[in-house]
PDB file of C-alpha atoms and ligand atoms in Angstrom:
ATOM      1  CA  MET A  16     -12.616  -6.190  10.782  1.00 92.00           C
ATOM      2  CA  LYS A  17      -9.126  -6.249  12.252  1.00 93.00           C
ATOM      3  CA  ARG A  18      -7.796  -5.120   8.860  1.00 95.00           C
ATOM      4  CA  LEU A  19     -10.091  -2.054   8.885  1.00 95.00           C
ATOM      5  CA  ILE A  20      -9.257  -1.024  12.433  1.00 96.00           C
ATOM      6  CA  GLU A  21      -5.535  -1.358  11.794  1.00 96.00           C
ATOM      7  CA  GLY A  22      -5.902   0.628   8.599  1.00 96.00           C
ATOM      8  CA  PHE A  23      -7.708   3.419  10.446  1.00 96.00           C
ATOM      9  CA  GLU A  24      -5.001   3.491  13.071  1.00 96.00           C
ATOM     10  CA  GLN A  25      -2.384   3.844  10.345  1.00 96.00           C
ATOM     11  CA  PHE A  26      -4.375   6.684   8.746  1.00 95.00           C
ATOM     12  CA  ARG A  27      -4.740   8.486  12.080  1.00 96.00           C
ATOM     13  CA  ASN A  28      -1.086   8.130  12.954  1.00 96.00           C
ATOM     14  CA  ASP A  29       0.618   8.542   9.568  1.00 95.00           C
ATOM     15  CA  VAL A  30      -1.703  10.533   7.270  1.00 93.00           C
ATOM     16  CA  PHE A  31      -3.899  12.743   9.423  1.00 95.00           C
ATOM     17  CA  PRO A  32      -1.225  14.675  11.361  1.00 95.00           C
ATOM     18  CA  ALA A  33       0.369  15.975   8.137  1.00 93.00           C
ATOM     19  CA  GLN A  34      -2.988  17.214   6.851  1.00 92.00           C
ATOM     20  CA  ARG A  35      -4.552  18.391  10.068  1.00 94.00           C
ATOM     21  CA  GLU A  36      -5.262  21.833   8.628  1.00 93.00           C
ATOM     22  CA  VAL A  37      -6.991  20.381   5.536  1.00 92.00           C
ATOM     23  CA  PHE A  38      -9.271  18.273   7.689  1.00 94.00           C
ATOM     24  CA  ARG A  39      -9.951  21.185  10.031  1.00 95.00           C
ATOM     25  CA  LYS A  40     -11.200  23.265   7.086  1.00 94.00           C
ATOM     26  CA  LEU A  41     -13.180  20.368   5.645  1.00 95.00           C
ATOM     27  CA  ALA A  42     -14.914  19.754   8.955  1.00 95.00           C
ATOM     28  CA  GLY A  43     -16.998  22.852   8.221  1.00 94.00           C
ATOM     29  CA  GLY A  44     -18.248  21.803   4.780  1.00 95.00           C
ATOM     30  CA  GLN A  45     -17.415  20.452   1.361  1.00 95.00           C
ATOM     31  CA  ASN A  46     -17.025  22.228  -1.959  1.00 96.00           C
ATOM     32  CA  PRO A  47     -16.068  19.652  -4.604  1.00 97.00           C
ATOM     33  CA  SER A  48     -16.240  20.745  -8.239  1.00 97.00           C
ATOM     34  CA  MET A  49     -16.530  17.274  -9.755  1.00 97.00           C
ATOM     35  CA  MET A  50     -18.898  14.361  -9.337  1.00 98.00           C
ATOM     36  CA  PHE A  51     -17.513  10.956 -10.240  1.00 98.00           C
ATOM     37  CA  ILE A  52     -19.929   8.084 -10.795  1.00 98.00           C
ATOM     38  CA  THR A  53     -18.316   4.702 -11.136  1.00 98.00           C
ATOM     39  CA  CYS A  54     -18.739   1.008 -10.378  1.00 98.00           C
ATOM     40  CA  ALA A  55     -18.714  -0.398  -6.859  1.00 98.00           C
ATOM     41  CA  ASP A  56     -15.943  -2.767  -7.969  1.00 98.00           C
ATOM     42  CA  SER A  57     -13.230  -2.856  -5.284  1.00 97.00           C
ATOM     43  CA  ARG A  58     -10.480  -2.433  -7.883  1.00 98.00           C
ATOM     44  CA  VAL A  59     -11.702   0.980  -9.005  1.00 97.00           C
ATOM     45  CA  MET A  60     -10.434   3.595  -6.528  1.00 96.00           C
ATOM     46  CA  PRO A  61     -11.150   7.108  -7.845  1.00 97.00           C
ATOM     47  CA  GLU A  62      -9.227   8.990  -5.142  1.00 95.00           C
ATOM     48  CA  MET A  63      -6.144   6.867  -5.803  1.00 95.00           C
ATOM     49  CA  MET A  64      -6.489   7.044  -9.605  1.00 95.00           C
ATOM     50  CA  PHE A  65      -6.698  10.828  -9.660  1.00 95.00           C
ATOM     51  CA  SER A  66      -4.475  11.561  -6.681  1.00 94.00           C
ATOM     52  CA  THR A  67      -7.252  13.649  -5.147  1.00 95.00           C
ATOM     53  CA  GLN A  68      -7.440  15.062  -1.664  1.00 93.00           C
ATOM     54  CA  PRO A  69     -10.421  14.785   0.682  1.00 94.00           C
ATOM     55  CA  GLY A  70     -13.136  17.214  -0.388  1.00 95.00           C
ATOM     56  CA  GLU A  71     -12.165  17.312  -4.078  1.00 96.00           C
ATOM     57  CA  LEU A  72     -14.267  14.567  -5.590  1.00 98.00           C
ATOM     58  CA  PHE A  73     -17.938  13.820  -4.925  1.00 98.00           C
ATOM     59  CA  VAL A  74     -17.968  10.073  -5.587  1.00 98.00           C
ATOM     60  CA  TYR A  75     -20.962   7.821  -6.102  1.00 98.00           C
ATOM     61  CA  ARG A  76     -20.531   4.140  -6.775  1.00 98.00           C
ATOM     62  CA  ASN A  77     -22.980   1.402  -7.647  1.00 98.00           C
ATOM     63  CA  ILE A  78     -23.030  -1.844  -9.569  1.00 98.00           C
ATOM     64  CA  GLY A  79     -22.375  -1.053 -13.239  1.00 98.00           C
ATOM     65  CA  ASN A  80     -22.023   2.766 -12.843  1.00 98.00           C
ATOM     66  CA  ILE A  81     -25.698   3.088 -13.640  1.00 98.00           C
ATOM     67  CA  VAL A  82     -27.933   6.180 -13.639  1.00 97.00           C
ATOM     68  CA  PRO A  83     -31.603   5.216 -13.977  1.00 95.00           C
ATOM     69  CA  PRO A  84     -33.543   7.590 -16.229  1.00 93.00           C
ATOM     70  CA  TYR A  85     -35.739  10.243 -14.644  1.00 92.00           C
ATOM     71  CA  ALA A  86     -39.095   9.231 -13.186  1.00 80.00           C
ATOM     72  CA  GLN A  87     -38.643   5.546 -13.746  1.00 65.00           C
ATOM     73  CA  HIS A  88     -36.934   4.816 -10.492  1.00 67.00           C
ATOM     74  CA  VAL A  89     -36.068   7.069  -7.583  1.00 81.00           C
ATOM     75  CA  SER A  90     -32.638   5.889  -6.558  1.00 91.00           C
ATOM     76  CA  GLY A  91     -29.707   6.954  -4.414  1.00 94.00           C
ATOM     77  CA  VAL A  92     -27.644   7.866  -7.426  1.00 96.00           C
ATOM     78  CA  VAL A  93     -30.325  10.138  -8.891  1.00 96.00           C
ATOM     79  CA  ALA A  94     -30.741  11.906  -5.552  1.00 96.00           C
ATOM     80  CA  ALA A  95     -26.969  12.319  -5.241  1.00 97.00           C
ATOM     81  CA  ILE A  96     -26.727  13.824  -8.739  1.00 98.00           C
ATOM     82  CA  GLU A  97     -29.505  16.301  -7.980  1.00 97.00           C
ATOM     83  CA  TYR A  98     -27.732  17.304  -4.782  1.00 98.00           C
ATOM     84  CA  ALA A  99     -24.382  17.626  -6.560  1.00 98.00           C
ATOM     85  CA  VAL A 100     -25.824  19.876  -9.264  1.00 98.00           C
ATOM     86  CA  LYS A 101     -28.201  21.995  -7.187  1.00 98.00           C
ATOM     87  CA  VAL A 102     -26.333  22.355  -3.887  1.00 98.00           C
ATOM     88  CA  LEU A 103     -22.655  21.640  -4.572  1.00 98.00           C
ATOM     89  CA  LYS A 104     -22.947  23.174  -8.044  1.00 98.00           C
ATOM     90  CA  VAL A 105     -20.376  20.817  -9.540  1.00 98.00           C
ATOM     91  CA  SER A 106     -18.986  21.797 -12.943  1.00 97.00           C
ATOM     92  CA  HIS A 107     -18.381  18.259 -14.168  1.00 97.00           C
ATOM     93  CA  ILE A 108     -20.019  14.861 -13.852  1.00 98.00           C
ATOM     94  CA  VAL A 109     -18.032  11.849 -15.032  1.00 98.00           C
ATOM     95  CA  ILE A 110     -19.605   8.432 -15.552  1.00 98.00           C
ATOM     96  CA  CYS A 111     -16.774   5.913 -15.562  1.00 98.00           C
ATOM     97  CA  GLY A 112     -16.997   2.248 -16.488  1.00 98.00           C
ATOM     98  CA  HIS A 113     -14.074  -0.165 -16.225  1.00 98.00           C
ATOM     99  CA  SER A 114     -12.478  -3.265 -17.720  1.00 98.00           C
ATOM    100  CA  ASP A 115     -13.462  -6.730 -16.481  1.00 98.00           C
ATOM    101  CA  CYS A 116     -16.720  -5.373 -15.016  1.00 98.00           C
ATOM    102  CA  GLY A 117     -18.865  -8.080 -13.421  1.00 97.00           C
ATOM    103  CA  ALA A 118     -22.030  -6.105 -14.150  1.00 97.00           C
ATOM    104  CA  MET A 119     -21.168  -5.955 -17.855  1.00 97.00           C
ATOM    105  CA  LYS A 120     -20.489  -9.703 -17.817  1.00 97.00           C
ATOM    106  CA  ALA A 121     -23.999 -10.116 -16.422  1.00 96.00           C
ATOM    107  CA  LEU A 122     -25.313  -8.237 -19.473  1.00 94.00           C
ATOM    108  CA  GLN A 123     -23.316 -10.593 -21.664  1.00 94.00           C
ATOM    109  CA  TYR A 124     -24.384 -13.714 -19.774  1.00 94.00           C
ATOM    110  CA  PRO A 125     -27.732 -13.006 -18.002  1.00 92.00           C
ATOM    111  CA  GLU A 126     -27.720 -16.489 -16.471  1.00 95.00           C
ATOM    112  CA  LEU A 127     -24.994 -15.211 -14.095  1.00 94.00           C
ATOM    113  CA  VAL A 128     -27.608 -13.209 -12.177  1.00 94.00           C
ATOM    114  CA  GLN A 129     -30.636 -15.467 -12.462  1.00 93.00           C
ATOM    115  CA  ASP A 130     -30.528 -16.234  -8.721  1.00 96.00           C
ATOM    116  CA  MET A 131     -30.156 -12.558  -7.807  1.00 96.00           C
ATOM    117  CA  PRO A 132     -33.492 -10.865  -8.527  1.00 96.00           C
ATOM    118  CA  SER A 133     -32.420  -7.483  -7.187  1.00 96.00           C
ATOM    119  CA  VAL A 134     -29.244  -7.404  -9.268  1.00 96.00           C
ATOM    120  CA  ALA A 135     -31.129  -8.602 -12.339  1.00 96.00           C
ATOM    121  CA  ALA A 136     -33.750  -5.866 -11.864  1.00 94.00           C
ATOM    122  CA  TRP A 137     -31.048  -3.211 -11.387  1.00 95.00           C
ATOM    123  CA  MET A 138     -29.268  -4.357 -14.548  1.00 96.00           C
ATOM    124  CA  LYS A 139     -32.417  -3.588 -16.561  1.00 95.00           C
ATOM    125  CA  HIS A 140     -31.208   0.030 -16.482  1.00 95.00           C
ATOM    126  CA  ALA A 141     -28.238  -1.105 -18.567  1.00 97.00           C
ATOM    127  CA  ASP A 142     -30.281  -3.120 -21.033  1.00 96.00           C
ATOM    128  CA  VAL A 143     -29.862  -0.398 -23.642  1.00 95.00           C
ATOM    129  CA  ALA A 144     -26.184  -1.360 -23.931  1.00 96.00           C
ATOM    130  CA  ARG A 145     -26.993  -5.031 -24.418  1.00 95.00           C
ATOM    131  CA  TYR A 146     -29.566  -4.171 -27.067  1.00 95.00           C
ATOM    132  CA  VAL A 147     -27.339  -1.746 -28.990  1.00 94.00           C
ATOM    133  CA  VAL A 148     -24.491  -4.267 -29.150  1.00 94.00           C
ATOM    134  CA  GLU A 149     -26.818  -7.152 -30.014  1.00 93.00           C
ATOM    135  CA  GLN A 150     -28.413  -5.174 -32.856  1.00 94.00           C
ATOM    136  CA  ASN A 151     -25.220  -3.713 -34.274  1.00 93.00           C
ATOM    137  CA  GLY A 152     -22.635  -6.380 -33.590  1.00 89.00           C
ATOM    138  CA  PRO A 153     -24.396  -9.711 -33.113  1.00 86.00           C
ATOM    139  CA  ASP A 154     -21.101 -11.568 -33.595  1.00 89.00           C
ATOM    140  CA  LEU A 155     -19.258  -9.578 -30.930  1.00 89.00           C
ATOM    141  CA  GLN A 156     -18.494 -11.944 -28.100  1.00 89.00           C
ATOM    142  CA  GLY A 157     -15.819 -12.619 -25.504  1.00 92.00           C
ATOM    143  CA  PRO A 158     -13.484  -9.764 -24.507  1.00 94.00           C
ATOM    144  CA  GLU A 159     -14.359  -7.631 -27.541  1.00 94.00           C
ATOM    145  CA  GLY A 160     -18.066  -7.971 -26.791  1.00 94.00           C
ATOM    146  CA  LEU A 161     -17.409  -7.049 -23.164  1.00 96.00           C
ATOM    147  CA  ARG A 162     -15.447  -3.959 -24.202  1.00 96.00           C
ATOM    148  CA  CYS A 163     -18.292  -2.828 -26.481  1.00 95.00           C
ATOM    149  CA  LEU A 164     -20.893  -3.419 -23.770  1.00 96.00           C
ATOM    150  CA  THR A 165     -18.823  -1.440 -21.270  1.00 98.00           C
ATOM    151  CA  GLU A 166     -18.530   1.515 -23.658  1.00 97.00           C
ATOM    152  CA  GLU A 167     -22.158   1.384 -24.773  1.00 97.00           C
ATOM    153  CA  ASN A 168     -23.263   1.242 -21.151  1.00 98.00           C
ATOM    154  CA  VAL A 169     -21.389   4.464 -20.419  1.00 97.00           C
ATOM    155  CA  VAL A 170     -23.013   6.105 -23.446  1.00 96.00           C
ATOM    156  CA  GLY A 171     -26.447   4.819 -22.378  1.00 96.00           C
ATOM    157  CA  GLN A 172     -26.016   6.084 -18.811  1.00 97.00           C
ATOM    158  CA  LEU A 173     -24.954   9.499 -20.174  1.00 97.00           C
ATOM    159  CA  GLU A 174     -28.264   9.573 -22.050  1.00 95.00           C
ATOM    160  CA  HIS A 175     -30.113   8.732 -18.830  1.00 95.00           C
ATOM    161  CA  LEU A 176     -28.152  11.438 -17.019  1.00 97.00           C
ATOM    162  CA  ARG A 177     -29.443  14.041 -19.469  1.00 96.00           C
ATOM    163  CA  THR A 178     -33.058  13.101 -18.609  1.00 94.00           C
ATOM    164  CA  LEU A 179     -32.690  14.387 -15.032  1.00 95.00           C
ATOM    165  CA  PRO A 180     -34.212  17.885 -14.969  1.00 95.00           C
ATOM    166  CA  ALA A 181     -31.482  19.404 -12.786  1.00 96.00           C
ATOM    167  CA  VAL A 182     -28.826  18.078 -15.170  1.00 97.00           C
ATOM    168  CA  ALA A 183     -30.696  19.185 -18.294  1.00 96.00           C
ATOM    169  CA  ALA A 184     -31.069  22.702 -16.892  1.00 96.00           C
ATOM    170  CA  ALA A 185     -27.401  22.937 -15.862  1.00 96.00           C
ATOM    171  CA  LEU A 186     -26.278  21.645 -19.270  1.00 95.00           C
ATOM    172  CA  ALA A 187     -28.454  24.186 -21.037  1.00 94.00           C
ATOM    173  CA  SER A 188     -27.038  27.070 -19.012  1.00 94.00           C
ATOM    174  CA  GLY A 189     -23.460  25.906 -19.427  1.00 93.00           C
ATOM    175  CA  GLN A 190     -22.921  25.359 -15.679  1.00 94.00           C
ATOM    176  CA  LEU A 191     -22.234  21.669 -16.226  1.00 96.00           C
ATOM    177  CA  SER A 192     -20.235  19.394 -18.524  1.00 95.00           C
ATOM    178  CA  ILE A 193     -20.708  15.639 -18.593  1.00 96.00           C
ATOM    179  CA  HIS A 194     -18.125  13.035 -19.510  1.00 96.00           C
ATOM    180  CA  GLY A 195     -18.146   9.304 -20.207  1.00 97.00           C
ATOM    181  CA  TRP A 196     -14.969   7.386 -19.444  1.00 97.00           C
ATOM    182  CA  VAL A 197     -13.720   3.803 -19.303  1.00 98.00           C
ATOM    183  CA  TYR A 198     -10.839   2.806 -17.027  1.00 98.00           C
ATOM    184  CA  ASP A 199      -8.556  -0.087 -17.930  1.00 98.00           C
ATOM    185  CA  ILE A 200      -7.396  -1.716 -14.691  1.00 97.00           C
ATOM    186  CA  ALA A 201      -4.508  -3.752 -16.111  1.00 97.00           C
ATOM    187  CA  HIS A 202      -2.898  -0.898 -18.060  1.00 96.00           C
ATOM    188  CA  ALA A 203      -3.823   2.216 -16.036  1.00 95.00           C
ATOM    189  CA  GLU A 204      -5.432   3.741 -19.107  1.00 96.00           C
ATOM    190  CA  LEU A 205      -8.448   5.989 -19.469  1.00 96.00           C
ATOM    191  CA  LYS A 206     -10.600   6.471 -22.533  1.00 96.00           C
ATOM    192  CA  ALA A 207     -13.203   9.190 -22.939  1.00 96.00           C
ATOM    193  CA  PHE A 208     -16.306   9.291 -25.094  1.00 95.00           C
ATOM    194  CA  ASP A 209     -15.886  11.971 -27.728  1.00 92.00           C
ATOM    195  CA  ALA A 210     -19.409  13.008 -28.685  1.00 89.00           C
ATOM    196  CA  GLN A 211     -18.197  14.869 -31.760  1.00 87.00           C
ATOM    197  CA  ARG A 212     -16.436  11.812 -33.157  1.00 88.00           C
ATOM    198  CA  GLY A 213     -18.898   9.295 -31.752  1.00 89.00           C
ATOM    199  CA  CYS A 214     -16.203   7.062 -30.270  1.00 92.00           C
ATOM    200  CA  PHE A 215     -13.956   6.544 -27.269  1.00 94.00           C
ATOM    201  CA  VAL A 216     -10.466   8.018 -27.462  1.00 94.00           C
ATOM    202  CA  ALA A 217      -7.494   7.634 -25.132  1.00 94.00           C
ATOM    203  CA  ILE A 218      -6.985  10.402 -22.604  1.00 92.00           C
ATOM    204  CA  GLU A 219      -3.373  11.453 -22.824  1.00 86.00           C
ATOM    205  CA  PRO A 220      -2.282  13.396 -19.742  1.00 79.00           C
ATOM    206  CA  GLY A 221      -0.530  16.529 -20.889  1.00 77.00           C
ATOM    207  CA  GLU A 222      -2.590  16.932 -24.012  1.00 71.00           C
ATOM    208  CA  GLY A 223      -4.898  19.371 -22.310  1.00 67.00           C
ATOM    209  CA  ARG A 224      -8.178  18.797 -24.061  1.00 72.00           C
ATOM    210  CA  VAL A 225     -10.435  16.085 -22.645  1.00 76.00           C
ATOM    211  CA  PRO A 226     -13.260  15.044 -24.976  1.00 77.00           C
ATOM    212  CA  GLU A 227     -16.724  15.946 -23.785  1.00 76.00           C
ATOM    213  CA  ALA A 228     -20.031  14.180 -24.019  1.00 76.00           C
ATOM    214  CA  THR A 229     -21.829  17.482 -23.637  1.00 70.00           C
ATOM    215  CA  PRO A 230     -23.746  19.561 -26.087  1.00 62.00           C
ATOM    216  CA  HIS A 231     -22.671  23.159 -25.653  1.00 62.00           C
ATOM    217  CA  ALA A 232     -24.731  25.542 -23.571  1.00 63.00           C
ATOM    218  CA  ARG A 233     -27.653  26.559 -25.690  1.00 65.00           C
ATOM    219  CA  PHE A 234     -29.932  28.513 -23.420  1.00 70.00           C
ATOM    220  CA  SER A 235     -29.590  32.236 -23.425  1.00 66.00           C
ATOM    221  CA  MET A 236     -31.983  34.730 -22.029  1.00 66.00           C
ATOM    222  CA  PRO A 237     -33.746  36.679 -24.737  1.00 67.00           C
ATOM    223  CA  THR A 238     -32.231  40.119 -24.987  1.00 68.00           C
ATOM    224  CA  ALA A 239     -34.543  43.021 -24.569  1.00 64.00           C
ATOM    225  CA  SER A 240     -35.529  44.167 -28.004  1.00 59.00           C
ATOM    226  CA  ALA A 241     -36.698  47.550 -28.974  1.00 52.00           C
ATOM    227  CA  ALA A 242     -40.460  47.228 -29.284  1.00 50.00           C
TER     228      ALA A 242
HETATM  229 ZN1   ZN B  15     -17.942  -3.055 -12.451  1.00 57.03          ZN
END
């Protein structure tokens, strides 16, 4: 606890005074344009990774960066996504997995969570990744197996994300883009799922284009036709 209190004191003395105006404006409301869903892992710090300011990123974190599919399970993350899309009207949702993820290791070695019924039940939402890797690469084990599970889990959670009605509607109208990323802790690298190519590709800052996991907006109001 001492560590937290000292840290807050440092923030209040060293950081806050220089940004007093920012915090004064933010006190009246938030208007982030991006939602970032990632793992609860203490090594993944979105605000540090993206050099973002308070109010810029709507972050939700849970074990395994999981989004349960619609109607199966009412969860905090699903409620947060609905809020982000309907009220904050975010333009982007990123689901970001990471290297050395304990949740992905639990998919690889289910015995790791056998004494944790709640964790084991939660990980069922990631079972699609385990199944896809098992069926397509039964010999993939160790670090390579873990990498594949981590990527497949992001792809699987993107599929779940699309089942949420608010997300499906915003995708159809073009209000929203969704992205699937994996963060490498040791090398400070990001890879993004490129839906067109069906694989993860490195994000190179400066290149401009970031691959999307989104189908393009496809809903357009019928134009009035001459009867
Ligand atoms: Zn993790």
